[in-house]
Amino acid sequence: MAHLLQTSFLPSSQCLRPNPDRSSSSTSSPMVQISRRRSKTGGAVQAKIREIFMPALSSTMTEGKIVSWVKSEGEKLAKGESVVVVESDKADMDVETFYDGYLAAIMVEEGGVAAVGSAIALLAETEDEIEAARSKAAGSGSSAASSSPATASTSADPIPAEIAAPIAASAPIAAAPVAKLASAVHPASDGGKRVVASPYAKKLAKELKVELAAIAGSGPLGRIVAKDVETAAAAPVPVAAVTAAAPAPAAASNVELGTVVPFTTMQGAVSRNMLESLSVPTFRVGYTITTDALDALYKKIKSKGVTMTALLAKATALALAKHPVVNSSCRDGNSFTYNSSINIAVAVAIDGGLITPVLQDADKSDIYSLSRKWKELVDKARAKQLQPHEYNTGTFTLSNLGMFGVDRFDAILPPGTGAIMAVGASQPTAVGTKDGRIGIKNQMQVNVTADHRVIYGADLAAFLQTLSKIIEDPKDLTF
Amino acid sequence: MQASLSLSVSNPAAIPRSSHGFESSIPFPSKPVNLRFCGLRREALGFSSASTYPLSTSRSSRSVARSNKVSASLGSANGSSSAPKSFDYDLIIIGAGVGGHGAALHAVEKGLKTAIVEGDVVGGTCVNRGCVPSKALLAVSGRMRELQNEHHLKALGLQVSAAGYDRQGVADHANNLAMKIRGNLTNSMKALGVDILTGFGAVLGPQKVKVGKDTVVTAKDIIIATGSVPFVPKGIEVDGKTVITSDHALKLEFVPDWIAIVGSGYIGLEFSDVYTALGSEVTFVEALDQLMPGFDPEIGKLAQRVLINPRKIDYHTGVFATKITPAKDGKPVTIELIDAKTKEPKETLEVDAALIATGRAPFTNGLGLENINVATQRGFIPVDERMRVIDSNGDLVPHLFCIGDANGKMMLAHAASAQGISVVEQLTGRDHVLNHLSIPAACFTHPEISMVGLTEPQAREKAELEGFEVAVAKTSFKANTKALAENEGEGLAKLIYRPDNGEILGVHIFGLHAADLIHEASNAIALGTRIQDLKLAVHAHPTLSEVLDELFKSAKVSL
């Protein structure tokens, strides 16, 4: 297959790896992806040790795996000979050298992965230089084995290496304390001696560059499963943040009477918002909705991870799609701002405060992804890791206290939005029907608070009617 | 050219060298027989004289002909055919799997009074515990894969949300399919007048079979087609729940979160496809250094890139599983691995289930082989190229044949059936040697893998030995319109051939519907069709068959 790759070291080094040092030295050939390397110790320009880079074998290739080294360290290479077999996203290909010399040091072992353009080996021009090359490889070799962006700069040039080093070093430091914590609660790890992780968890860990040893498994018998890796990856260096946040909830649940406790940042923000809401002329409209059909649907798809919150959000979003004015807001007191997307914010109580994670485009997402998204947001909210766009882009807010048995309440309109809906508990209620019978139906009361500058009574009434129709015949929710 | 050749053969008068020229007065049957015969290769024409044995339609003349045949084929008149006693049947087949079924149907077509003995269920492994139910599971896994592949669906403009499955429903589909095919098989034999004798069959002596406890049946000829059972290496404790074989897995009683599959051949690979589609994660344990041994290396590599690497699968190669303990008392299944070469302990896996897919062992115990002085080799019944059983002295046992998994020549259902048909051909007066290199094989993963003939290393080895040149041609599914329309461009077809005469040595396909595509190549090998002729054949456009069309056209034959 070597013939497919006559230009194995593609002439792309310049654009792939802009290197001011190298381009200024002008000793390196721009046509070849074996770059020359200045010896720091030698003083004079030696230009005898070249790097072999991971070539780009296809237009979509971003990293390559070393299938096998055809040559071993110390072996003499002739121009055009195959040195290494690289697996790209499409095929295995032999990669040839464009220079005579000696394969001085292999920097990425067989089975290792390297980013396109990063050094995978050093090529010495003469036998005498093998040692020098090796010591260089040893200097950058440890980090070269991985394919992190830091690697590329480390091995590329001695100068950025010093900058890159602390970055690379910070990862293990951060991971270390976690590792200790983890092994204690990791029954499958046999006292930290081994890591038991499912195949997909291992794959994900490699992709997301997460250290498996630092993760506590939540699977059967403490096994690390994919979810654990994802959680770990989503929590970048949480150690400091968590400890700092820890005292606050502790205080909240264990209040010392007779003391004054200042607002936390979040509580301060809630306070400001509530005051601001007083400048908005709001009014309220309530509606009673029968939920038998919704309850039945929920029961049916609950096992697929669908939550009631997601169902309500979806129903609300579908109703809003038909009544854009209820999804609008008044920003400046002079105009309607019709929002382009329907983002349902849902109020969540968390330790020491309140936050409104946002289900974006709730009318367009299907109920299953909406449920997954919701779960993810709640987890993030609890871990205090929500990004600003995940809690401040809501166009309509839901507040549900039904789970506490509250049957009706009203909510304060969050500034910047047009309406908020307070949802009470669904309860069996004796209902008189039009045909004169009395039956028991599950009903819940909803109560919408809206900004009367943009949303009028008839608007809300029509919206609520649509919503009740959707909830009473919820077949559209599962699309 | 082949046609004219067969014509000359089918006309007995045109064979002056036939030693049985006198029989040319017997009306030669003009039925499909001749057409099939033209399928034999030129090299096979040495057998053509056999075709002049009378394939008569009357009983009496057949018995004459066949006593001829027996002495001829045994090469020694050992008296076995001496007593022209009357038999209960012309042919008894022990084992009603696909091999036995194929043989029985062909025997009836040829006018033989046939019985088939079955101690378990009609259909054997393939129908009840193998190819058939697994295809049902794979049909489900293929659809699940499509529905879960959002990227792929999006590219087609489709929207599907949250595809799910009901395990029992899937299991029922597999079971119902097996039942249906079993019914079909049984009915087809009954309708044709094959007697189905229920009971465990054993060979009592020459031309004598015991069925069940005390029924003894005699037959002119006997075919053993008892098949195989899953092979479980020692040290592995199969409990049927968490440590299972394909027999249990096909019932799909549970879908574990994490299953280890010991062995990465056809069976293991197909199950990995099923389990990962249903949400399991899979760990392969393979004793050889590479996954998917037995496949052409290039196909294996590509298959690994498509079927293993992007899926929730990891693997340990070059290791033996020395001890596998089922899950109990809240402990997981444990698998102890040792290095295949150094025998040093390597690792212990803890998983939710283990599937043992280390191959299959012949089912030949209790067959009464000692009564006829036959010794099995690792359980397999030794046979010659005509499926005639060889006894422990190296002599042929008269009137006794063995086909299918029990002889181990090629452990595939359709190979067993082909061997059975070949035996019946011999019994009814026509010598026939099955060309095993023309038997295709397929692995029904998504996409599928199929092959016929030699792998590239095998072909190169043979070429070196026999001193000919080997060339390889390849085409990609990426260039095929139909494949692209289906958005399934991933795939490769590979042709290994002799550039000097255009003979096909092997064809390997990995890609959409590969299992259906291989037959153009396998038929060409069976019929001896050369590439230069295939190049002129026409394929409908746009179809996947054009992958092979292009493959043949890209071959360079120096004729």
CSV table of N, CA, C and O in Angstrom, one decimal, chain A residues 268-315:
chain,number,residue,atom,x,y,z
A,268,GLY,N,-28.2,37.0,46.7
A,268,GLY,CA,-28.1,38.4,46.4
A,268,GLY,C,-28.8,38.6,45.1
A,268,GLY,O,-29.6,39.6,44.9
A,269,ALA,N,-28.5,37.8,44.1
A,269,ALA,CA,-29.0,37.9,42.8
A,269,ALA,C,-30.5,37.7,42.8
A,269,ALA,O,-31.3,38.5,42.1
A,270,VAL,N,-31.0,36.7,43.5
A,270,VAL,CA,-32.4,36.5,43.6
A,270,VAL,C,-33.1,37.8,44.2
A,270,VAL,O,-34.1,38.3,43.7
A,271,SER,N,-32.5,38.3,45.3
A,271,SER,CA,-33.1,39.5,45.9
A,271,SER,C,-33.2,40.7,44.9
A,271,SER,O,-34.2,41.3,44.8
A,272,ARG,N,-32.1,40.9,44.1
A,272,ARG,CA,-32.2,42.0,43.2
A,272,ARG,C,-33.3,41.8,42.1
A,272,ARG,O,-34.0,42.7,41.8
A,273,ASN,N,-33.4,40.6,41.7
A,273,ASN,CA,-34.4,40.3,40.6
A,273,ASN,C,-35.8,40.5,41.2
A,273,ASN,O,-36.7,41.0,40.5
A,274,MET,N,-36.0,40.1,42.4
A,274,MET,CA,-37.3,40.2,42.9
A,274,MET,C,-37.8,41.7,43.1
A,274,MET,O,-38.9,42.0,42.8
A,275,LEU,N,-36.8,42.5,43.5
A,275,LEU,CA,-37.1,43.9,43.6
A,275,LEU,C,-37.4,44.5,42.3
A,275,LEU,O,-38.4,45.3,42.1
A,276,GLU,N,-36.6,44.1,41.3
A,276,GLU,CA,-36.8,44.6,39.9
A,276,GLU,C,-38.2,44.3,39.4
A,276,GLU,O,-38.8,45.1,38.6
A,277,SER,N,-38.7,43.1,39.8
A,277,SER,CA,-40.0,42.7,39.2
A,277,SER,C,-41.1,43.6,39.7
A,277,SER,O,-42.2,43.6,39.0
A,278,LEU,N,-40.9,44.4,40.7
A,278,LEU,CA,-41.9,45.3,41.2
A,278,LEU,C,-42.2,46.4,40.2
A,278,LEU,O,-43.3,47.0,40.2
A,279,SER,N,-41.3,46.6,39.3
A,279,SER,CA,-41.6,47.7,38.3
A,279,SER,C,-42.4,47.2,37.1
A,279,SER,O,-42.6,47.9,36.2
A,280,VAL,N,-42.7,45.9,37.1
A,280,VAL,CA,-43.5,45.3,36.0
A,280,VAL,C,-45.0,45.2,36.4
A,280,VAL,O,-45.2,44.5,37.4
A,281,PRO,N,-45.9,45.7,35.6
A,281,PRO,CA,-47.3,45.5,35.9
A,281,PRO,C,-47.8,44.1,35.5
A,281,PRO,O,-47.9,43.8,34.3
A,282,THR,N,-47.9,43.3,36.5
A,282,THR,CA,-48.3,41.9,36.2
A,282,THR,C,-49.8,41.7,36.6
A,282,THR,O,-50.4,42.4,37.4
A,283,PHE,N,-50.3,40.6,36.0
A,283,PHE,CA,-51.7,40.1,36.4
A,283,PHE,C,-51.7,38.6,36.3
A,283,PHE,O,-50.7,38.0,35.8
A,284,ARG,N,-52.7,38.0,36.8
A,284,ARG,CA,-52.7,36.5,36.9
A,284,ARG,C,-53.9,35.9,36.3
A,284,ARG,O,-55.0,36.4,36.5
A,285,VAL,N,-53.8,34.8,35.6
A,285,VAL,CA,-54.9,34.0,35.1
A,285,VAL,C,-54.8,32.6,35.5
A,285,VAL,O,-53.7,32.0,35.3
A,286,GLY,N,-55.7,32.0,36.1
A,286,GLY,CA,-55.6,30.6,36.5
A,286,GLY,C,-56.5,29.6,35.6
A,286,GLY,O,-57.4,30.1,34.9
A,287,TYR,N,-56.2,28.4,35.6
A,287,TYR,CA,-56.9,27.4,34.8
A,287,TYR,C,-56.8,26.1,35.4
A,287,TYR,O,-55.8,25.7,36.1
A,288,THR,N,-57.9,25.3,35.3
A,288,THR,CA,-57.8,23.9,35.9
A,288,THR,C,-57.8,22.9,34.7
A,288,THR,O,-58.6,23.0,33.8
A,289,ILE,N,-56.8,22.0,34.8
A,289,ILE,CA,-56.5,21.1,33.7
A,289,ILE,C,-56.6,19.7,34.2
A,289,ILE,O,-56.1,19.3,35.2
A,290,THR,N,-57.4,18.9,33.4
A,290,THR,CA,-57.5,17.4,33.7
A,290,THR,C,-56.3,16.7,33.2
A,290,THR,O,-55.9,16.9,32.1
A,291,THR,N,-55.6,15.9,34.1
A,291,THR,CA,-54.3,15.3,33.7
A,291,THR,C,-54.4,13.8,33.6
A,291,THR,O,-53.3,13.2,33.5
A,292,ASP,N,-55.6,13.2,33.5
A,292,ASP,CA,-55.6,11.7,33.5
A,292,ASP,C,-54.8,11.2,32.3
A,292,ASP,O,-54.0,10.2,32.4
A,293,ALA,N,-55.0,11.8,31.1
A,293,ALA,CA,-54.3,11.3,29.9
A,293,ALA,C,-52.8,11.5,30.1
A,293,ALA,O,-51.9,10.7,29.7
A,294,LEU,N,-52.4,12.7,30.6
A,294,LEU,CA,-51.0,13.0,30.8
A,294,LEU,C,-50.4,12.0,31.8
A,294,LEU,O,-49.3,11.5,31.6
A,295,ASP,N,-51.1,11.7,32.9
A,295,ASP,CA,-50.6,10.8,33.9
A,295,ASP,C,-50.4,9.4,33.3
A,295,ASP,O,-49.4,8.7,33.5
A,296,ALA,N,-51.3,9.0,32.4
A,296,ALA,CA,-51.2,7.7,31.8
A,296,ALA,C,-50.0,7.6,30.8
A,296,ALA,O,-49.3,6.7,30.8
A,297,LEU,N,-49.8,8.7,30.1
A,297,LEU,CA,-48.7,8.8,29.2
A,297,LEU,C,-47.4,8.7,30.0
A,297,LEU,O,-46.4,8.0,29.7
A,298,TYR,N,-47.4,9.5,31.1
A,298,TYR,CA,-46.1,9.5,31.9
A,298,TYR,C,-45.8,8.1,32.5
A,298,TYR,O,-44.7,7.7,32.4
A,299,LYS,N,-46.9,7.4,32.9
A,299,LYS,CA,-46.7,6.1,33.4
A,299,LYS,C,-46.0,5.2,32.4
A,299,LYS,O,-45.2,4.3,32.6
A,300,LYS,N,-46.5,5.4,31.1
A,300,LYS,CA,-46.1,4.5,30.0
A,300,LYS,C,-44.6,4.8,29.6
A,300,LYS,O,-43.9,3.8,29.3
A,301,ILE,N,-44.2,6.0,29.7
A,301,ILE,CA,-42.8,6.3,29.2
A,301,ILE,C,-41.9,6.7,30.2
A,301,ILE,O,-40.7,7.0,30.0
A,302,LYS,N,-42.3,6.6,31.5
A,302,LYS,CA,-41.5,6.9,32.6
A,302,LYS,C,-40.2,6.0,32.6
A,302,LYS,O,-39.1,6.5,32.8
A,303,SER,N,-40.4,4.7,32.2
A,303,SER,CA,-39.3,3.8,32.2
A,303,SER,C,-38.2,4.2,31.2
A,303,SER,O,-37.1,3.7,31.3
A,304,LYS,N,-38.6,5.0,30.3
A,304,LYS,CA,-37.6,5.5,29.3
A,304,LYS,C,-36.9,6.7,29.7
A,304,LYS,O,-36.3,7.4,28.9
A,305,GLY,N,-37.0,7.1,31.0
A,305,GLY,CA,-36.3,8.2,31.5
A,305,GLY,C,-37.0,9.5,31.4
A,305,GLY,O,-36.5,10.6,31.6
A,306,VAL,N,-38.3,9.5,31.0
A,306,VAL,CA,-39.0,10.7,30.8
A,306,VAL,C,-39.5,11.2,32.1
A,306,VAL,O,-40.0,10.5,33.0
A,307,THR,N,-39.3,12.5,32.4
A,307,THR,CA,-39.8,13.1,33.6
A,307,THR,C,-41.0,14.0,33.4
A,307,THR,O,-41.3,14.4,32.3
A,308,MET,N,-41.8,14.2,34.5
A,308,MET,CA,-43.0,15.0,34.4
A,308,MET,C,-42.6,16.4,34.0
A,308,MET,O,-43.3,17.1,33.3
A,309,THR,N,-41.5,16.9,34.6
A,309,THR,CA,-41.0,18.2,34.3
A,309,THR,C,-40.9,18.4,32.8
A,309,THR,O,-41.3,19.4,32.2
A,310,ALA,N,-40.2,17.4,32.2
A,310,ALA,CA,-40.0,17.5,30.7
A,310,ALA,C,-41.3,17.5,30.0
A,310,ALA,O,-41.5,18.2,29.0
A,311,LEU,N,-42.2,16.7,30.4
A,311,LEU,CA,-43.6,16.6,29.8
A,311,LEU,C,-44.3,18.0,29.9
A,311,LEU,O,-44.8,18.5,28.9
A,312,LEU,N,-44.2,18.6,31.1
A,312,LEU,CA,-44.9,19.9,31.2
A,312,LEU,C,-44.2,20.9,30.4
A,312,LEU,O,-44.9,21.8,29.8
A,313,ALA,N,-42.9,20.9,30.4
A,313,ALA,CA,-42.1,21.9,29.6
A,313,ALA,C,-42.5,21.7,28.1
A,313,ALA,O,-42.7,22.7,27.4
A,314,LYS,N,-42.5,20.5,27.7
A,314,LYS,CA,-42.8,20.2,26.3
A,314,LYS,C,-44.3,20.7,25.9
A,314,LYS,O,-44.5,21.4,24.9
A,315,ALA,N,-45.2,20.4,26.8
A,315,ALA,CA,-46.6,20.8,26.5
A,315,ALA,C,-46.7,22.3,26.5
A,315,ALA,O,-47.3,22.9,25.6
